[in-house]
Coordinates of C-alpha atoms in Angstrom, one line a residue:
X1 CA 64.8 21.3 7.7
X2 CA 67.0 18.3 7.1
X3 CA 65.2 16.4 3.7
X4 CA 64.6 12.6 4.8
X5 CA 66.6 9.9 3.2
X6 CA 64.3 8.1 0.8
X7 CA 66.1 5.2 0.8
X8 CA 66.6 5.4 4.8
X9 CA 64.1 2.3 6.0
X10 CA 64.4 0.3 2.6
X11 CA 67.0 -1.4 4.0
X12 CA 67.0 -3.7 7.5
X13 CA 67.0 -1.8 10.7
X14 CA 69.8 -3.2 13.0
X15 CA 68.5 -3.9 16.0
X16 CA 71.0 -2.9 18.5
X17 CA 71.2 0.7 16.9
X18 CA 66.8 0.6 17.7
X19 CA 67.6 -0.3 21.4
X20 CA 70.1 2.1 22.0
X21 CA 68.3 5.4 20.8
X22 CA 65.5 3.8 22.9
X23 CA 67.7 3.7 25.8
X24 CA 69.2 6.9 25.4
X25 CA 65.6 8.5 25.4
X26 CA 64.9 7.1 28.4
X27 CA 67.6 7.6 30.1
X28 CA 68.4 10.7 29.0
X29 CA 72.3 10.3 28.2
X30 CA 74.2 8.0 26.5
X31 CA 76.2 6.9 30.0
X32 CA 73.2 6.2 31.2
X33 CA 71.9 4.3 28.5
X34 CA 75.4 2.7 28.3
X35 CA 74.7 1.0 32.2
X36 CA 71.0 -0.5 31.3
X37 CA 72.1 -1.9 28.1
X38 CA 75.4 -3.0 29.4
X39 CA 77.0 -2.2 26.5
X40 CA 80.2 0.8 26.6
X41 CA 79.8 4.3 26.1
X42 CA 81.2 4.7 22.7
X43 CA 79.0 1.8 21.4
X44 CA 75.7 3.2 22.3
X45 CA 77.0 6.9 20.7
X46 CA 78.3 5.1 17.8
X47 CA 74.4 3.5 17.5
X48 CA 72.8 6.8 17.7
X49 CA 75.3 8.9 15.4
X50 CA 74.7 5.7 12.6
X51 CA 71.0 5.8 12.5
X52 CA 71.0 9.6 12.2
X53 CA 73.7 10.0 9.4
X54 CA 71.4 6.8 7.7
X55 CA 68.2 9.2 8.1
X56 CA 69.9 12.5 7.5
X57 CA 68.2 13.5 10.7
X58 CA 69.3 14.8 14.4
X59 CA 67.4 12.8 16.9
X60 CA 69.0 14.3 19.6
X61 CA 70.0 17.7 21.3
X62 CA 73.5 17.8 23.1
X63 CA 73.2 19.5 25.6
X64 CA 75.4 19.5 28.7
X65 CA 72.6 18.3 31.4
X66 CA 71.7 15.8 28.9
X67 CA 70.2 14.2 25.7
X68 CA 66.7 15.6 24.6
X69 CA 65.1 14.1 21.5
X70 CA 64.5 16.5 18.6
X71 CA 61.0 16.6 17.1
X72 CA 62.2 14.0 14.6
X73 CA 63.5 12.2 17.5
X74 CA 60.4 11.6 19.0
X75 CA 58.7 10.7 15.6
X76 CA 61.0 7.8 15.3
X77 CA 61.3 6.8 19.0
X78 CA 57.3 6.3 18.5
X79 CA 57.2 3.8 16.6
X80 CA 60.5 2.3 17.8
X81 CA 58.7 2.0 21.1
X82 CA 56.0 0.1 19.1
X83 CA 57.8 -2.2 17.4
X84 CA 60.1 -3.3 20.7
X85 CA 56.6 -3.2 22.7
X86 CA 55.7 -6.2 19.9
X87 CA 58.2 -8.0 21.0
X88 CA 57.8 -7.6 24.5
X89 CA 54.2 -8.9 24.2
X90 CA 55.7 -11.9 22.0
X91 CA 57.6 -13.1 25.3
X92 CA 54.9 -12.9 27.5
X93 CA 52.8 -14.8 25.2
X94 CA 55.2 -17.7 24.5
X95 CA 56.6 -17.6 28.1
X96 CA 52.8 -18.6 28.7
X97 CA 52.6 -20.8 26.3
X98 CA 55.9 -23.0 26.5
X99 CA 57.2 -22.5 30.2
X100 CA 59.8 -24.7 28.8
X101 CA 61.3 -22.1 26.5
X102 CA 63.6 -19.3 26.8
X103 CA 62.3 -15.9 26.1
X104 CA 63.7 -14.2 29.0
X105 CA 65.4 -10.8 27.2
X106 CA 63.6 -12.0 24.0
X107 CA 63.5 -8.3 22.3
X108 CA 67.1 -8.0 23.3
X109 CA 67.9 -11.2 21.5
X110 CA 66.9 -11.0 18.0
X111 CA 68.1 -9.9 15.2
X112 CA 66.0 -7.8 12.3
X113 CA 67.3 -11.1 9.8
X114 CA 65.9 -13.4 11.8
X115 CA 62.5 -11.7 12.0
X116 CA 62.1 -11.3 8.6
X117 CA 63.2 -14.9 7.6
X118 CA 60.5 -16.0 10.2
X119 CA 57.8 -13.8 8.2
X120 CA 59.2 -14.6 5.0
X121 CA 58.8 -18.8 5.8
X122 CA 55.8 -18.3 7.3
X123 CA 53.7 -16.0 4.1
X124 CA 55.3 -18.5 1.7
X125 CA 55.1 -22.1 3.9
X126 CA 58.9 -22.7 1.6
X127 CA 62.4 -22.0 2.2
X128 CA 63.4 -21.8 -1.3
X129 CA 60.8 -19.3 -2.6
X130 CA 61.5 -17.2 1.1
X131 CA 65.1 -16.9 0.2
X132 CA 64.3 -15.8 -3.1
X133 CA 62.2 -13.0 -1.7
X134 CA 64.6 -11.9 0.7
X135 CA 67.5 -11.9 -2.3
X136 CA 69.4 -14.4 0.2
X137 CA 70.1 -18.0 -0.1
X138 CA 68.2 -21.2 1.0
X139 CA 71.4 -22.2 3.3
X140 CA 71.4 -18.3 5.1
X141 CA 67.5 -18.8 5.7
X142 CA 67.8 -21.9 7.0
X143 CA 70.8 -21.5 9.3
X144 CA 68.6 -18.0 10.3
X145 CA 65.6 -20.3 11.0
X146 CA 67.6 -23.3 13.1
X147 CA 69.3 -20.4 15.1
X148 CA 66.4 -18.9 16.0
X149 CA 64.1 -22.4 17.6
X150 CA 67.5 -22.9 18.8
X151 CA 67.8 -19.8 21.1
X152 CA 64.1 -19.8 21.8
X153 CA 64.4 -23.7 22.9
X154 CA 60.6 -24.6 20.6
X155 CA 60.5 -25.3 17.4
X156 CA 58.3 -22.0 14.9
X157 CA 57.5 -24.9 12.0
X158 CA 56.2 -28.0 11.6
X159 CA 57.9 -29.9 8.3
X160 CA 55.1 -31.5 6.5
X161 CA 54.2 -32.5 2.6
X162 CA 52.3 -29.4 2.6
X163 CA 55.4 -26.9 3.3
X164 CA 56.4 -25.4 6.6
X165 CA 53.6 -24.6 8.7
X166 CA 53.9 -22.7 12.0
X167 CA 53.1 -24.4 15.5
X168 CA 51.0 -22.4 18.0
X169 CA 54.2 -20.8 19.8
X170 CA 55.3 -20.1 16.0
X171 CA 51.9 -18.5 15.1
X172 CA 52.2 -15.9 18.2
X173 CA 56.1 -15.2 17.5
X174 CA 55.0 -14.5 13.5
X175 CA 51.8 -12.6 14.4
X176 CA 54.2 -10.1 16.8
X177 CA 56.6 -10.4 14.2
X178 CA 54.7 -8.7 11.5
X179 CA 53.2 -5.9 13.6
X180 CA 56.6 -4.9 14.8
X181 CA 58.4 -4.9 11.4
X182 CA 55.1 -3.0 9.9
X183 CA 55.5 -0.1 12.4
X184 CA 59.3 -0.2 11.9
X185 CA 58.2 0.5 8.1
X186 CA 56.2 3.3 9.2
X187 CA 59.2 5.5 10.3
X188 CA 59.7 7.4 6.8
X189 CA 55.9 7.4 6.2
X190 CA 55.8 9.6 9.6
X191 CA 58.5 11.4 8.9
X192 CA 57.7 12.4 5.3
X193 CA 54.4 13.2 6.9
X194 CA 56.2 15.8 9.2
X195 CA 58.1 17.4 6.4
X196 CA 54.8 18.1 4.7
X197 CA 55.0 15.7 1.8
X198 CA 52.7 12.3 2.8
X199 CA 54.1 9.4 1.3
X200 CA 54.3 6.1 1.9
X201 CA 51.4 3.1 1.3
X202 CA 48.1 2.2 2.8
X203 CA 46.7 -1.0 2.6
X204 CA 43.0 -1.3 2.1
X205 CA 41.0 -4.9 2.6
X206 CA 38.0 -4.7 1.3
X207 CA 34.6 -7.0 1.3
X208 CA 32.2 -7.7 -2.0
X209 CA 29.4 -4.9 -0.5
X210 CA 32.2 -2.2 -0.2
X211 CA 34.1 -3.0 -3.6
X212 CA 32.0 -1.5 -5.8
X213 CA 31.1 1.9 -4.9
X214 CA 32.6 3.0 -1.2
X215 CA 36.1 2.1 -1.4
X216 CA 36.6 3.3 -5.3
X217 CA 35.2 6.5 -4.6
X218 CA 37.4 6.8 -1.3
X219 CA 40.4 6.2 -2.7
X220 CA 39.7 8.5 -5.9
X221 CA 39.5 11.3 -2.9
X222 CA 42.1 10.3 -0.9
X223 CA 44.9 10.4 -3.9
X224 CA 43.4 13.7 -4.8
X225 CA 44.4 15.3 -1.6
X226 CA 47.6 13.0 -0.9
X227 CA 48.9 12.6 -4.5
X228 CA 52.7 11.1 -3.4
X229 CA 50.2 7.9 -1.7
X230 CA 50.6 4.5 -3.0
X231 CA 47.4 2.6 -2.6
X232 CA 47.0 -1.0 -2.3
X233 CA 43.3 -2.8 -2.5
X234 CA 43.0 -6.5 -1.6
X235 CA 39.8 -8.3 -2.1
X236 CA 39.1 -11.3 -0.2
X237 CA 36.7 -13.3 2.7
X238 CA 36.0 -11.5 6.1
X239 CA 38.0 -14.3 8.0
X240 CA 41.0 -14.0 5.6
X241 CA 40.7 -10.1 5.8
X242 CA 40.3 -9.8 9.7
X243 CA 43.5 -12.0 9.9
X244 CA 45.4 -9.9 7.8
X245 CA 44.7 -7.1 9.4
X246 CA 45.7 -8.4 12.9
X247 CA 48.7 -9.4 11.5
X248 CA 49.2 -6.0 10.5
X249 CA 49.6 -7.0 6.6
X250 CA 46.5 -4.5 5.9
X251 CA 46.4 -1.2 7.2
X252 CA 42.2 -1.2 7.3
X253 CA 39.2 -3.4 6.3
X254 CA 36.1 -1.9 4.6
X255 CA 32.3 -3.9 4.3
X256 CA 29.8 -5.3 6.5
X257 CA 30.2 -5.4 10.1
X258 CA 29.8 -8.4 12.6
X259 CA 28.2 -9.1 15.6
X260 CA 30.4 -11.7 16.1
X261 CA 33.9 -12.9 15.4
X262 CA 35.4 -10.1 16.3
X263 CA 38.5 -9.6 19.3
X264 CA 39.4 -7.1 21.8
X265 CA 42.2 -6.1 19.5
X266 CA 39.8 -4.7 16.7
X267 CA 37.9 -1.5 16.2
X268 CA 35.0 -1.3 14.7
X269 CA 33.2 2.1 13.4
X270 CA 29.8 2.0 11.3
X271 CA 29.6 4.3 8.2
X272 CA 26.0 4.1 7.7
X273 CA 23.4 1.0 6.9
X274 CA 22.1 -0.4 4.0
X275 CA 19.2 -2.8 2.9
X276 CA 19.1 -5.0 0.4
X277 CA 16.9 -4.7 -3.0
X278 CA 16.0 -6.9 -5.8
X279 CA 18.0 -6.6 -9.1
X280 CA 17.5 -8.0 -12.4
X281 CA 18.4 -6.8 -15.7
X282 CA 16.7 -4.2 -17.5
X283 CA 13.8 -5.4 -19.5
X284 CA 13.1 -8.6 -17.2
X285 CA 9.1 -9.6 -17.2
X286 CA 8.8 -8.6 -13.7
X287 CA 9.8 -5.3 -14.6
X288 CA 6.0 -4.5 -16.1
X289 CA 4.8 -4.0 -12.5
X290 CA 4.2 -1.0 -10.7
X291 CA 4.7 -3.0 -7.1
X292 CA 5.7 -6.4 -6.1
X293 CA 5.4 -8.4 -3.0
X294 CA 8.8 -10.9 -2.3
X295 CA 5.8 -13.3 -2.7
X296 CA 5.5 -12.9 -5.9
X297 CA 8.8 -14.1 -6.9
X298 CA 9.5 -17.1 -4.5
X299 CA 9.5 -19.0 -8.4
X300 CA 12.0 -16.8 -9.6
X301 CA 15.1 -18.3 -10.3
X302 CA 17.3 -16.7 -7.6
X303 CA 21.5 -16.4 -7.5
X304 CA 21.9 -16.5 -3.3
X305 CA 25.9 -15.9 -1.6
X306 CA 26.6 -19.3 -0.2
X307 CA 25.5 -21.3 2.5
X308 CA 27.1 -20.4 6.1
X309 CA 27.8 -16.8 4.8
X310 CA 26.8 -13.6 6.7
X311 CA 25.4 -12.3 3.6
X312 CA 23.4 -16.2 2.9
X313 CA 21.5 -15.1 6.2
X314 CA 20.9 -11.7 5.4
X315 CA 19.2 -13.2 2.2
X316 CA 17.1 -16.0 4.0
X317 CA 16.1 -12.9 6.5
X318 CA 14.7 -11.0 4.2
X319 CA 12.4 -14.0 3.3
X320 CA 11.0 -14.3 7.0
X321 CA 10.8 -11.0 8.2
X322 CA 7.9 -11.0 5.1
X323 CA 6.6 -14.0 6.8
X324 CA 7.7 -16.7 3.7
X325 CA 10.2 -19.5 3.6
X326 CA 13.3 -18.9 1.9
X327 CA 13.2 -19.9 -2.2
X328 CA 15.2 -22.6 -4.0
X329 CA 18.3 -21.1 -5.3
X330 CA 19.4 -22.2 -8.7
X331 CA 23.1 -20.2 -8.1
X332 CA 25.4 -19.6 -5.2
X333 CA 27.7 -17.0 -6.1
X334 CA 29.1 -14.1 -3.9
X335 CA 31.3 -12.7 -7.0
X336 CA 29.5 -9.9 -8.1
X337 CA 31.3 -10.0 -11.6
X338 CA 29.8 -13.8 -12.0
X339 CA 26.4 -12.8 -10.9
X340 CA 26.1 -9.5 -13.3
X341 CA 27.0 -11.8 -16.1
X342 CA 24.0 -14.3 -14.9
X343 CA 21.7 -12.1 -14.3
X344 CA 22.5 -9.7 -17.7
X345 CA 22.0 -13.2 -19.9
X346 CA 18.5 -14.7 -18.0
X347 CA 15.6 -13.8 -16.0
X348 CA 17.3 -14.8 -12.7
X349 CA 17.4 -12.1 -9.4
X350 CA 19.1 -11.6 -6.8
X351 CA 19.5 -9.9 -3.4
X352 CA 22.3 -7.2 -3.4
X353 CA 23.1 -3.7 -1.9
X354 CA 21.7 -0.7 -4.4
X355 CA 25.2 0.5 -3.8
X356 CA 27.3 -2.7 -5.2
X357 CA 25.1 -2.3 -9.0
X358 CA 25.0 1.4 -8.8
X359 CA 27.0 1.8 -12.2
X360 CA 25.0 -1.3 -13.7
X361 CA 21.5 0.6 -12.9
X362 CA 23.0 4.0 -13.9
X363 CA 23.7 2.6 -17.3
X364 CA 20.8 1.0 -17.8
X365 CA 22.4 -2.6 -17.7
X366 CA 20.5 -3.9 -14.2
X367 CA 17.6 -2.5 -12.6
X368 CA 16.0 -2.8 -9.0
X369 CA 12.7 -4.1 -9.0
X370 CA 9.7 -2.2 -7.2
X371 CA 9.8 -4.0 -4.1
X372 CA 10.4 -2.5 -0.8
X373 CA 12.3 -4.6 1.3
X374 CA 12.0 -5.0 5.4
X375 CA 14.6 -7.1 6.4
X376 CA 17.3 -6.6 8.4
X377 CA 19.6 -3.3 8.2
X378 CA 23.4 -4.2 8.0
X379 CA 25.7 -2.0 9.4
X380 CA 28.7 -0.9 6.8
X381 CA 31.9 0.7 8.4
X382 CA 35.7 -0.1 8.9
X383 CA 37.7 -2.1 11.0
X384 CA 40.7 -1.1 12.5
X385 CA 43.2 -2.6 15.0
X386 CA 42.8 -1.0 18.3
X387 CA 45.5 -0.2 19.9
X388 CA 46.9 1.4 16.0
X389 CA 48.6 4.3 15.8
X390 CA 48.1 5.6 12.6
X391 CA 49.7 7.2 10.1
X392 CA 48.4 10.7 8.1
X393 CA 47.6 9.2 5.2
X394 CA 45.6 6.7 7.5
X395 CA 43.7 9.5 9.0
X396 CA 42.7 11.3 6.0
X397 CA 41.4 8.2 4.5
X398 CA 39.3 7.7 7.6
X399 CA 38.1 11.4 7.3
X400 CA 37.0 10.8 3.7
X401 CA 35.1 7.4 4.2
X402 CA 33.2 9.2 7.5
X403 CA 31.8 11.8 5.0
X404 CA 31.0 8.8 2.5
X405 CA 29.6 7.3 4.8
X406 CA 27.2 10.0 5.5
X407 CA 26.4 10.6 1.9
X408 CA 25.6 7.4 0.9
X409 CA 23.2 7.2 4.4
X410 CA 21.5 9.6 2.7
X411 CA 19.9 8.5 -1.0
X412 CA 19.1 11.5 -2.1
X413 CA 22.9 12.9 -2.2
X414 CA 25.0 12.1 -4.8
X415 CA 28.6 9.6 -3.6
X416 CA 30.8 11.8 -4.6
X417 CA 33.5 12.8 -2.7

């Protein structure tokens, strides 16, 4: 078996060559492929033979009745197909959008540059600082950026004090953007995958409840069985995360599930439900009783998430499913470093998940107060996009967090994976 050129997708795919082994795929021979890309015979061969000598890789049989794709073929057709399929969608949405434009042909039309550039502006809202990430300079990504509103007839960008911020048609073109250039990115990850050596990156967003315990202990497991991973963890808001994974810059999001907010092109998948309990740190005067009612500490001084937060109403539900109004809260914080430190240096409480202080209470730092909670389960799981195709390493890591999830359904068995 023919070893895969690492450096094979680090550079930018060319476009044409994508189309053409497409087309010859489909059609079954390059003369074929030749008519419906109306491009010459030698052309489209000179396309294919390119892209294999780049990858090291046949993705064809010759064979006199015909071209047949070679296991690796079909690999990388896969997400070729997926990627051009982004861009199909992108012309249908925009031709929707602005019946003025012209998007006719629109996958056939641009240029792996120009989709890059238009990612590039749009992450960073600045021309300057896009060209520097793209090592080209602020005249090529500008001339990309005019050429581009120019043969798409709307303009991606609005120029304000602010920086460059996309328009709606821009939004949808960046959106199909990303997802097609992340599943182009995907072809060595699949084909290392196939060769028996996983590689690549996944991207993991993660929420406050899942930080702490869940997604640690998953990755520690998933590196243990995939050692040649790369694993990236980004923290941040369920708005900001759900984004991020539509736009296919995160690979899956981890922490509380919701009702609502959610879209048809999401996946969600529970893990296992948790209730909240009552921590303070060790030695705190409540501490000297055997059982508490929340009652009894609707005078404590109580850290809360903030106001209009998921997490804010889980915290006033647990109040009124006991019958009581919810207390004053002297802190809103949703940073579980800040509220460790507050509640380590005072008598204050606060609501969290057993799961999110298990180290703190293990070492003796916080402790859960003997009061047994009614409120409100909340579902913990993933979120995936749902029409994803993913890759091994994304698998495995799914595998690993289904058995976590179990465990830690289950208090009397350990989180380890």
């Amino acid at each position: 078996m023919t070893e895969l050129h690492r450096e094979a997708f680090d550079y930018a795919p060319n476009m044409r060559r994508l189309r053409a082994v497409i087309a010859v795929a489909e059609a079954g021979s390059v003369m074929r492929a030749a008519e419906a890309l109306h491009l010459s015979q030698p052309a489209v061969t000179r396309a294919v033979r390119d892209l294999e000598k780049e990858l090291g890789l046949a993705l064809f049989e010759r064979h006199r009745s015909g071209m047949l794709c070679t296991t690796a073929g079909k690999i990388v057709l896969h997400r070729f197909r997926r990627a051009l399929q982004q861009l199909i969608e992108a012309e249908t949405a925009l031709a929707r959008l602005h019946p003025e434009g012209n998007f006719e042909r629109l996958p056939q039309r641009l240029s792996h540059r120009q989709l890059t550039v238009l990612v590039a502006v749009a992450d960073l809202h600045n021309e300057p600082l896009a060209a520097k990430r793209l090592g080209l300079t602020q005249p090529a990504v500008s001339g990309n950026l005019r050429d581009l509103e120019r043969l798409l007839g709307i303009a991606l960008f609005l120029r304000t004090q602010r920086g460059m911020l996309a328009t709606d048609g821009g939004a949808v073109l960046i959106r199909h953007a990303k997802m097609a250039l992340r599943e182009l990115s995907l072809v060595s990850d699949d084909l290392s995958a196939w060769q028996g050596e996983v590689r690549g990156r996944v991207v993991i967003g993660t929420l406050p409840l899942s930080s702490s315990l869940l997604v640690p202990h998953a990755v520690d497991a998933l590196l243990r069985e995939l050692p040649g991973l790369n694993v990236t963890i980004i923290e941040g808001t369920y708005d900001a995360l759900f984004e991020s994974l539509r736009h296919g810059e995160i690979d899956i999001l981890i922490g509380a599930l919701r009702q609502a907010g959610t879209s048809e092109d999401t996946h969600q998948q529970r893990l296992f439900h948790d209730r909240l309990a009552v921590a303070a740190r060790q030695g705190h005067p409540l501490m000297k009783h055997d059982a508490l009612q929340l009652s009894d500490l609707l005078d404590a001084q109580w850290i809360a998430p903030r106001q209009g937060t998921p997490a804010r109403v889980s915290f006033e539900q647990e109040f009124r499913s006991a019958g009581l109004q919810p207390p004053s809260v002297v802190v809103e914080s949703g940073n579980l470093s800040t509220i460790r430190t507050l509640l380590l240096d005072s008598d204050r409480v606060t609501l969290v998940s057993p799961h999110q202080v298990f180290f703190e209470v293990q070492s003796g730092q916080l402790a859960l107060l003997p009061i047994k909670l009614t409120g409100t389960l909340r579902p913990i799981g993933i979120t995936t996009r749902a029409d994803d195709s993913p890759t091994q390493a994304l698998k495995v890591l799914k595998d690993i967090l289904l058995t976590l999830g179990e465990r830690m359904a289950d208090p009397s068995s350990s989180t380890r994976a």
